[in-house]
């Protein structure tokens, strides 16, 4: 099983090769003809058009009034009123949107932070200590990676509601703390990048295990940890099923749930169409900017996750 | 001396336990216990006692009857067939598109690689429900510039009809995740040492030959990973059909297995049947992804 063998081509430093950005990629074949260049660029542009079209539509639509949303050509501006739309989005229903945004930040920020730390601790232990049941534990965790999260959410809801945890912040936070994929990544990364001699040296110097973990291991594992944090953050931010199942109080909703609740009432209250569009614009644009800005972390982490023996 | 050697040894034996314990505890709480509980719930059912079932109700062991109920329910079976059909089309399209774009980005002819990579990756930051809301607007006639534009050209398409809506959903999923897969594959392509290209060039290999015999084989691990995650994701299909339901009459409450389980639990209050459906879904994900990995490993062994 290739999933179980530590990566052969892991680059512990997390550094991508020098030619990664800016310089022409080393596809390596010289004698590029103009025709092939036009063909390749044409295909890339067409694909970019496909991926950017709905984003562009969103930008245009978020500037329109409810009437114009349905009455004007979707791909061009018509009497832009972005600011007044945004004002409506954030003030509607006692500024519930801002509360949803804060909830999303709380769920994703705290959830991803704790998940990353816990994954680092167990991945490090799995890689650097031998103890009974280690391989069994690792295989069970890997099984967790392959389990569809949505199959777990229903029974989890039943358990949580018995424990009185359903419809609380904990109902969304507790499951967010667990990242089997993070443990998998941390184990691979720690095994390849933390030398045993370094740990031995620290032990001889009299450092305790937690100190060694905090000072030595965490520092070396930082690139992997950034990747796990990003994955978990986006995963929680984008999660819909878990909060949908767990939460009934709209004050606890994250943005995803809040926007669909607006959308589902829009039939009766057409103004909510515009609010849904505007709310989507406000929630999506910062995240997209962050994604692009943080791309290099994704890429260095992705290689480690995907490269298997 | 014995005390000096014993003390750190004991400490070292306890340390991994302390490191693993918090994760393990939460993993049990959110993975192992729910699955065990779902299995338990799925073999129980509410039984009514007394004359005409008015004597009261109690939960009793019913064996596999919830499973046979689920597996003989036409709507549920159709939903399973639907996601399988979806997967059979969606997985190859997704992987081929991602691989194609990654190879184009990695080719010597590509310019503006950074821009294109960022553009393809953007949708990954858009939550599935929000992507569905956006595309929903782009599917509905009267709002959608696409549908209206095509109508002006004399082409009338119903993107939300019974035979098309599944592929409209597929489009949303491709839009969301293709860029992420492109990034995985591009990252893998970057790990190919330049000497391999040099060697291929000296052997007289052209662009296509290099792709076929150098790049694609080396992409295999990333392609396997991409495929497995796509399979798991496909089986979970939920938010997209749920969001499109109000605009498409072709999506019923059991359109996908997940939607069906959700509906059984929260609309019909039949937790036991919902649990059986959730367990079946988890089993299917295991069987398909492990099955695929085994198939791949066997082929890899022959090569």
XYZ file of C-alpha atoms in Angstrom:
612
model
C 0.000 0.000 0.000
C 1.671 3.075 -1.213
C -0.163 5.306 1.257
C 1.732 3.778 4.139
C 5.256 4.133 2.914
C 6.830 7.442 3.791
C 7.469 9.659 0.860
C 10.517 8.986 -1.184
C 10.754 12.409 -2.700
C 9.826 14.506 0.299
C 11.728 17.726 0.441
C 11.934 18.539 4.129
C 12.868 22.128 3.587
C 9.585 22.702 1.830
C 11.389 24.721 -0.768
C 10.214 24.432 -4.330
C 12.856 24.278 -7.007
C 14.426 27.508 -8.081
C 12.713 27.707 -11.436
C 9.305 27.753 -9.843
C 8.201 31.280 -10.468
C 9.047 33.998 -12.871
C 11.595 32.176 -14.929
C 10.242 30.161 -17.839
C 9.220 26.690 -16.734
C 11.586 23.904 -17.570
C 9.336 21.883 -19.773
C 12.754 21.385 -21.211
C 12.059 21.061 -24.887
C 13.777 23.651 -26.989
C 12.619 24.941 -30.327
C 9.185 26.116 -29.286
C 7.288 27.175 -32.368
C 5.071 30.231 -32.479
C 2.157 28.025 -33.449
C 2.451 25.839 -30.387
C 2.844 28.917 -28.226
C -0.378 30.406 -29.601
C -2.167 27.092 -29.176
C -1.016 26.631 -25.564
C -1.824 30.226 -24.629
C -5.226 29.976 -26.284
C -6.115 26.881 -24.292
C -4.876 28.422 -21.036
C -6.878 31.597 -21.667
C -10.019 29.608 -22.439
C -9.641 27.692 -19.184
C -9.037 30.910 -17.256
C -12.237 32.328 -18.762
C -14.154 29.311 -17.503
C -12.779 29.558 -13.966
C -13.138 33.328 -13.709
C -16.570 33.734 -15.329
C -18.711 33.114 -12.213
C -16.371 35.303 -10.156
C -16.755 38.077 -12.702
C -20.520 37.596 -12.716
C -20.496 37.857 -8.915
C -18.545 41.113 -9.002
C -20.940 42.615 -11.552
C -24.060 41.286 -9.838
C -23.042 42.585 -6.423
C -23.246 46.142 -7.784
C -26.850 45.824 -8.970
C -30.188 46.491 -7.385
C -32.617 43.609 -7.005
C -34.516 44.755 -10.062
C -31.423 45.124 -12.206
C -30.219 41.696 -11.074
C -33.061 40.154 -13.026
C -33.719 42.871 -15.565
C -30.308 43.677 -17.031
C -27.606 41.856 -18.952
C -25.728 39.740 -16.402
C -22.227 40.317 -17.666
C -22.183 44.084 -17.655
C -22.669 46.815 -15.055
C -25.934 48.682 -14.818
C -26.250 51.644 -12.454
C -23.611 50.375 -10.005
C -24.517 50.806 -6.354
C -21.993 48.574 -4.647
C -21.678 50.599 -1.464
C -25.361 50.824 -0.726
C -25.672 47.078 -1.405
C -22.847 46.285 0.984
C -24.394 48.582 3.559
C -27.608 46.602 3.316
C -25.770 43.298 3.621
C -24.029 44.252 6.856
C -26.963 46.030 8.481
C -29.851 43.707 7.574
C -31.496 41.916 10.520
C -29.428 43.581 13.264
C -26.143 43.008 11.413
C -26.546 39.235 11.548
C -24.150 38.945 8.596
C -21.273 40.327 10.650
C -22.064 37.808 13.342
C -21.966 34.989 10.787
C -18.622 36.269 9.539
C -17.259 36.351 13.089
C -18.580 32.818 13.664
C -16.895 31.589 10.485
C -13.632 33.170 11.593
C -13.964 31.611 15.027
C -14.777 28.125 13.724
C -12.090 28.175 11.047
C -9.394 30.028 13.002
C -9.643 28.239 16.327
C -10.536 24.914 14.705
C -7.582 24.976 12.321
C -5.173 26.212 15.013
C -6.009 23.449 17.469
C -6.174 20.814 14.723
C -2.702 21.783 13.522
C -1.176 21.578 16.989
C -2.796 18.218 17.748
C -1.761 16.827 14.359
C 1.796 18.043 14.919
C 1.985 16.371 18.315
C 0.674 13.012 17.166
C 2.479 13.038 13.820
C 5.728 13.773 15.628
C 5.106 10.999 18.174
C 4.217 8.517 15.414
C 7.375 9.362 13.507
C 9.902 9.665 16.302
C 8.892 7.207 19.035
C 8.289 3.509 18.833
C 5.490 2.309 21.051
C 3.005 -0.533 21.055
C 0.095 -0.061 18.717
C 1.834 2.630 16.724
C 1.191 1.088 13.307
C -2.365 0.136 14.176
C -3.021 3.689 15.277
C -1.566 5.093 12.079
C -3.644 2.778 9.908
C -6.816 3.686 11.774
C -6.052 7.377 11.269
C -5.482 6.741 7.548
C -8.856 5.037 7.424
C -10.228 8.292 8.820
C -8.865 10.138 5.772
C -10.917 7.893 3.495
C -14.131 8.172 5.493
C -16.651 10.628 4.022
C -17.172 13.337 6.625
C -20.841 13.541 5.793
C -21.419 9.909 6.776
C -20.133 10.791 10.253
C -22.125 13.971 10.749
C -25.519 12.344 11.329
C -24.487 9.885 14.067
C -22.307 12.629 15.560
C -25.349 14.867 15.758
C -27.294 12.177 17.618
C -24.443 11.673 20.086
C -23.901 15.383 20.567
C -27.564 16.083 21.140
C -27.640 13.398 23.849
C -24.660 15.105 25.464
C -26.322 18.500 25.158
C -23.638 19.717 22.769
C -25.798 20.065 19.657
C -26.585 23.663 18.707
C -23.541 25.049 20.555
C -20.214 26.383 19.298
C -18.612 23.125 20.473
C -20.729 21.101 18.052
C -18.827 22.624 15.137
C -15.503 23.202 16.909
C -14.850 19.722 18.353
C -15.004 17.870 14.996
C -12.904 20.644 13.450
C -10.074 19.901 15.874
C -9.475 16.522 14.251
C -7.448 16.307 11.057
C -6.393 12.747 10.153
C -4.822 14.094 6.977
C -2.785 16.500 9.121
C -1.472 13.632 11.237
C -0.551 11.737 8.070
C 1.282 14.741 6.657
C 3.046 15.512 9.944
C 4.243 11.949 10.338
C 5.757 11.892 6.865
C 7.274 15.297 7.321
C 8.685 14.681 10.801
C 10.152 11.327 9.755
C 11.972 12.924 6.836
C 13.041 16.230 8.325
C 13.806 15.817 12.042
C 17.113 13.983 12.562
C 17.178 11.524 15.479
C 20.654 12.780 16.403
C 19.236 16.234 17.059
C 16.648 14.841 19.464
C 19.299 12.711 21.179
C 21.543 15.725 21.564
C 18.730 17.721 23.120
C 17.958 14.873 25.506
C 21.596 14.619 26.564
C 21.495 18.348 27.233
C 18.707 17.570 29.668
C 15.752 19.007 27.759
C 12.369 17.453 28.511
C 10.312 15.855 25.738
C 7.753 18.669 25.621
C 10.462 21.267 25.474
C 12.170 19.382 22.653
C 8.862 19.218 20.798
C 8.097 22.879 21.373
C 11.516 24.263 20.572
C 13.036 21.849 18.052
C 10.298 19.828 16.359
C 7.681 22.536 15.891
C 10.250 24.845 14.351
C 11.474 22.278 11.838
C 7.931 21.233 10.976
C 6.692 24.782 10.344
C 6.226 24.458 6.543
C 4.060 21.360 6.990
C 2.132 23.063 9.781
C 1.343 26.098 7.628
C -0.032 23.765 4.958
C -2.184 21.858 7.436
C -3.506 25.081 8.936
C -4.477 26.387 5.481
C -6.174 23.135 4.482
C -8.075 22.873 7.717
C -9.038 26.559 7.680
C -10.472 26.377 4.166
C -12.056 23.012 4.920
C -13.895 24.352 7.975
C -14.767 27.655 6.281
C -16.282 25.791 3.343
C -18.001 23.131 5.435
C -21.735 23.144 5.092
C -23.054 19.759 6.123
C -21.735 19.722 9.691
C -23.134 23.130 10.764
C -26.343 22.427 8.871
C -26.858 19.258 10.880
C -25.632 20.608 14.213
C -26.966 24.154 14.447
C -30.523 25.392 14.662
C -29.911 28.840 16.160
C -29.121 31.253 13.338
C -26.908 33.278 15.704
C -24.423 30.395 15.666
C -24.421 30.010 11.868
C -21.255 30.371 9.814
C -21.512 32.387 6.595
C -22.203 29.354 4.377
C -25.284 28.430 6.360
C -26.404 32.024 6.771
C -26.315 32.740 3.042
C -28.331 29.638 2.173
C -30.882 30.623 4.791
C -31.232 34.018 3.083
C -31.456 32.334 -0.287
C -34.199 29.985 0.887
C -36.365 32.914 1.974
C -35.761 34.923 -1.176
C -38.917 33.563 -2.820
C -41.020 35.498 -0.368
C -38.664 38.433 0.065
C -36.953 39.216 -3.265
C -34.624 41.706 -1.566
C -32.824 38.670 -0.135
C -31.602 37.698 -3.625
C -29.523 40.832 -3.679
C -28.367 40.253 -0.110
C -27.345 36.695 -0.953
C -25.289 37.901 -3.894
C -23.749 40.764 -1.927
C -23.043 38.525 1.046
C -21.386 35.954 -1.189
C -19.243 38.712 -2.696
C -18.103 39.935 0.734
C -17.317 36.441 1.995
C -15.625 35.099 -1.110
C -13.423 37.949 -2.265
C -11.132 38.185 0.821
C -10.696 34.428 0.864
C -9.772 34.369 -2.804
C -7.200 37.087 -2.301
C -5.765 35.134 0.645
C -5.633 31.946 -1.413
C -3.634 33.571 -4.157
C -1.326 35.322 -1.691
C -0.618 32.097 0.164
C -0.225 29.936 -2.917
C 3.408 29.076 -2.365
C 2.586 27.474 0.984
C -0.050 25.331 -0.653
C 2.312 24.170 -3.304
C 5.185 23.255 -1.025
C 2.788 21.319 1.178
C 0.903 19.652 -1.639
C 4.001 17.918 -2.920
C 4.649 16.318 0.410
C 1.084 15.128 0.666
C 0.910 13.694 -2.786
C 4.315 12.193 -3.316
C 4.150 8.648 -2.174
C 6.502 5.710 -2.682
C 23.779 5.059 37.420
C 20.768 2.753 37.061
C 18.467 5.515 38.294
C 19.910 7.902 35.741
C 19.234 5.596 32.825
C 15.871 4.458 34.045
C 14.368 7.872 34.582
C 14.646 9.207 31.014
C 13.593 5.830 29.637
C 10.380 5.908 31.580
C 9.801 9.498 30.615
C 10.349 8.634 26.989
C 7.798 5.867 27.161
C 5.163 8.184 28.527
C 5.943 11.069 26.201
C 4.418 9.575 23.008
C 1.265 8.728 24.925
C 0.974 12.318 26.078
C 1.603 13.562 22.524
C -0.973 11.287 20.935
C -3.628 11.332 23.669
C -5.451 14.623 22.868
C -5.750 13.805 19.180
C -6.703 10.218 19.895
C -9.401 11.235 22.337
C -11.010 13.626 19.851
C -10.551 11.148 17.009
C -12.454 8.544 19.028
C -15.151 11.082 19.861
C -15.666 12.288 16.295
C -14.759 9.259 14.164
C -14.787 5.922 15.982
C -17.712 6.464 18.358
C -20.061 7.966 15.723
C -19.336 5.109 13.324
C -19.909 2.536 16.072
C -23.039 4.399 17.106
C -24.301 4.547 13.515
C -23.778 0.805 13.137
C -25.624 0.243 16.410
C -28.503 2.542 15.441
C -28.753 0.902 12.045
C -29.594 -2.509 13.510
C -32.215 -1.101 15.896
C -35.673 0.209 15.198
C -38.670 1.586 17.001
C -41.332 -1.035 17.636
C -44.855 -0.290 18.753
C -46.473 -2.515 21.308
C -49.974 -3.137 22.476
C -53.190 -3.304 20.474
C -53.001 -1.294 17.234
C -49.528 -0.181 18.282
C -50.986 2.198 20.802
C -49.390 0.603 23.845
C -46.216 2.618 23.521
C -42.963 2.289 21.690
C -39.598 0.784 22.448
C -36.367 0.429 20.533
C -35.492 -3.129 19.681
C -32.874 -5.052 17.777
C -34.063 -5.705 14.244
C -30.939 -7.124 12.608
C -30.344 -6.027 9.043
C -33.886 -4.991 8.279
C -32.980 -1.296 7.955
C -30.333 -2.275 5.432
C -32.710 -4.408 3.435
C -35.228 -1.580 3.649
C -32.663 0.905 2.324
C -31.470 -1.467 -0.375
C -34.989 -2.195 -1.580
C -36.046 1.444 -1.581
C -36.273 2.536 -5.199
C -35.520 6.189 -4.455
C -32.385 5.333 -2.476
C -31.182 2.858 -5.108
C -31.722 5.453 -7.825
C -29.673 7.926 -5.791
C -26.839 5.392 -5.509
C -27.000 4.697 -9.232
C -26.998 8.430 -9.879
C -23.800 9.150 -7.928
C -22.118 6.115 -9.484
C -22.991 7.388 -12.965
C -21.847 10.806 -11.839
C -18.546 9.363 -10.586
C -17.927 7.353 -13.749
C -18.137 10.548 -15.817
C -16.889 13.089 -13.314
C -13.713 11.356 -12.099
C -12.136 10.853 -15.557
C -13.199 14.313 -16.745
C -11.811 15.943 -13.625
C -8.511 14.055 -13.669
C -8.025 14.465 -17.428
C -8.815 18.189 -17.332
C -6.515 18.766 -14.363
C -3.708 16.737 -15.913
C -4.141 18.518 -19.246
C -3.999 21.960 -17.685
C -1.051 20.996 -15.479
C 0.900 19.719 -18.496
C 0.056 22.861 -20.471
C 1.217 25.045 -17.588
C 4.410 23.026 -17.335
C 5.152 23.118 -21.059
C 7.838 25.302 -22.549
C 5.236 27.222 -24.549
C 3.364 28.486 -21.524
C 3.522 32.167 -20.643
C 1.967 33.890 -17.644
C 2.026 30.668 -15.667
C 1.579 32.441 -12.345
C -1.541 34.233 -13.452
C -3.190 31.156 -14.925
C -2.348 28.983 -11.942
C -3.867 31.562 -9.597
C -6.969 31.911 -11.781
C -7.552 28.150 -11.812
C -7.025 27.888 -8.074
C -9.385 30.725 -7.096
C -12.609 28.666 -7.073
C -11.151 26.314 -4.455
C -11.614 29.167 -1.987
C -15.303 29.402 -2.787
C -17.434 27.210 -0.505
C -19.459 24.559 -2.331
C -22.770 26.109 -1.323
C -21.735 29.544 -2.508
C -20.421 28.103 -5.779
C -23.802 26.419 -6.179
C -25.631 29.681 -5.489
C -23.470 31.429 -8.121
C -23.865 28.753 -10.770
C -27.531 28.510 -9.853
C -27.950 32.095 -11.041
C -25.997 31.201 -14.175
C -28.339 28.271 -14.911
C -31.703 29.964 -14.445
C -33.230 31.390 -17.636
C -34.012 35.087 -17.325
C -31.115 35.710 -14.947
C -28.354 33.816 -16.648
C -26.450 35.708 -19.338
C -25.312 32.309 -20.652
C -28.759 30.818 -21.169
C -30.139 34.100 -22.533
C -27.141 34.575 -24.798
C -27.548 31.115 -26.240
C -31.243 31.687 -26.774
C -30.395 34.759 -28.841
C -28.217 32.514 -30.957
C -31.167 30.200 -31.434
C -29.957 27.493 -29.056
C -32.330 26.733 -26.247
C -30.966 24.624 -23.438
C -32.559 23.674 -20.166
C -29.649 23.362 -17.753
C -31.943 22.351 -14.911
C -33.980 19.643 -16.648
C -34.168 16.003 -15.666
C -31.488 14.791 -18.051
C -29.139 17.752 -17.716
C -29.155 18.881 -14.105
C -26.804 16.101 -12.988
C -24.215 17.401 -15.440
C -24.866 20.977 -14.373
C -23.942 19.802 -10.871
C -20.882 18.035 -12.293
C -19.852 21.345 -13.821
C -20.008 23.037 -10.407
C -17.846 20.323 -8.867
C -15.286 20.496 -11.680
C -15.210 24.276 -11.366
C -14.573 24.072 -7.624
C -11.869 21.422 -7.503
C -10.085 21.237 -10.853
C -7.735 24.071 -9.923
C -6.756 22.393 -6.691
C -5.915 19.223 -8.601
C -3.964 21.254 -11.150
C -1.884 22.639 -8.296
C -1.157 19.153 -6.910
C -0.100 17.932 -10.341
C 1.994 21.002 -11.156
C 3.750 20.608 -7.808
C 4.520 17.006 -8.702
C 5.780 17.951 -12.165
C 8.202 20.402 -10.558
C 9.904 17.545 -8.729
C 10.981 15.910 -11.977
C 14.743 16.433 -12.253
C 15.903 18.432 -15.261
C 18.333 15.649 -16.226
C 15.408 13.436 -17.188
C 14.257 15.995 -19.746
C 17.830 16.372 -20.942
C 18.120 12.604 -21.389
C 14.798 12.451 -23.209
C 15.863 15.259 -25.519
C 19.171 13.583 -26.332
C 17.254 10.408 -27.129
C 15.367 12.479 -29.678
C 12.054 12.665 -27.828
C 9.640 15.386 -28.907
C 7.165 17.181 -26.689
C 4.491 14.482 -26.955
C 6.891 11.619 -26.375
C 8.244 13.380 -23.293
C 4.742 13.846 -21.941
C 3.820 10.240 -22.631
C 6.951 8.506 -21.377
C 8.473 10.890 -18.842
C 5.843 13.194 -17.358
C 2.760 10.978 -17.162
C 4.506 8.017 -15.473
C 6.072 10.355 -12.932
C 2.700 11.988 -12.303
C 1.191 8.653 -11.320
C 1.289 9.041 -7.512
C -0.353 12.459 -7.683
C -2.929 11.190 -10.190
C -3.768 8.310 -7.844
C -4.228 10.690 -4.927
C -6.341 13.046 -7.014
C -8.530 10.178 -8.183
C -9.105 8.771 -4.701
C -10.075 12.158 -3.304
C -12.362 12.770 -6.258
C -14.091 9.420 -5.667
C -14.629 10.177 -1.974
C -15.856 13.688 -2.773
C -18.290 12.437 -5.392
C -20.024 10.075 -2.980
C -20.579 12.934 -0.544
C -22.485 15.038 -3.052
C -24.919 17.081 -0.999
C -24.673 20.868 -0.950
C -24.880 21.332 -4.726
C -28.153 19.441 -5.296
C -29.628 20.887 -2.090
C -28.979 24.458 -3.213
C -30.245 23.814 -6.747
C -33.414 22.088 -5.531
C -35.565 25.233 -5.410
C -34.781 26.046 -9.056
C -34.921 22.541 -10.486
C -37.974 20.356 -10.144
C -35.877 17.370 -11.240
C -34.034 17.197 -7.921
C -36.018 15.241 -5.344
C -35.381 14.741 -1.651
C -33.420 11.547 -2.334
C -31.367 12.846 -5.242
C -28.084 11.619 -3.727
C -27.526 9.042 -0.928
C -26.413 11.828 1.388
C -29.488 13.901 0.677
C -31.593 10.817 1.242
C -29.990 10.086 4.649
C -30.362 13.736 5.662
C -33.981 13.700 4.636
C -34.743 10.436 6.471
C -33.190 11.823 9.649
C -34.514 15.370 9.700
C -37.744 15.268 7.714
C -39.009 11.743 8.358
C -37.430 11.368 11.819
C -36.253 7.905 10.855
C -32.791 7.921 12.420
C -32.398 4.169 12.146
C -32.858 4.097 8.403
C -30.688 7.206 8.074
C -27.955 5.478 10.080
C -28.091 2.441 7.790
C -27.780 4.720 4.762
C -24.819 6.565 6.322
C -23.059 3.274 7.044
C -23.670 2.097 3.470
C -22.190 5.357 2.203
C -19.062 4.978 4.350
C -18.684 1.355 3.218
C -19.005 2.348 -0.422
C -16.318 5.002 0.002
C -13.976 2.475 1.585
C -14.607 -0.228 -0.978
C -14.215 2.108 -3.950
C -11.100 3.948 -2.777
C -9.312 0.862 -1.456
C -10.420 -1.056 -4.531
C -8.957 1.635 -6.754
C -5.695 1.718 -4.782
C -5.362 -2.080 -5.004
C -6.062 -2.059 -8.711
C -3.425 0.621 -9.216
C -0.847 -1.149 -7.073
C -1.389 -4.433 -8.882
C -0.936 -2.806 -12.254
C 2.092 -0.971 -10.954
C 3.581 -4.309 -9.873
C 3.184 -5.734 -13.369
C 4.777 -2.798 -15.093
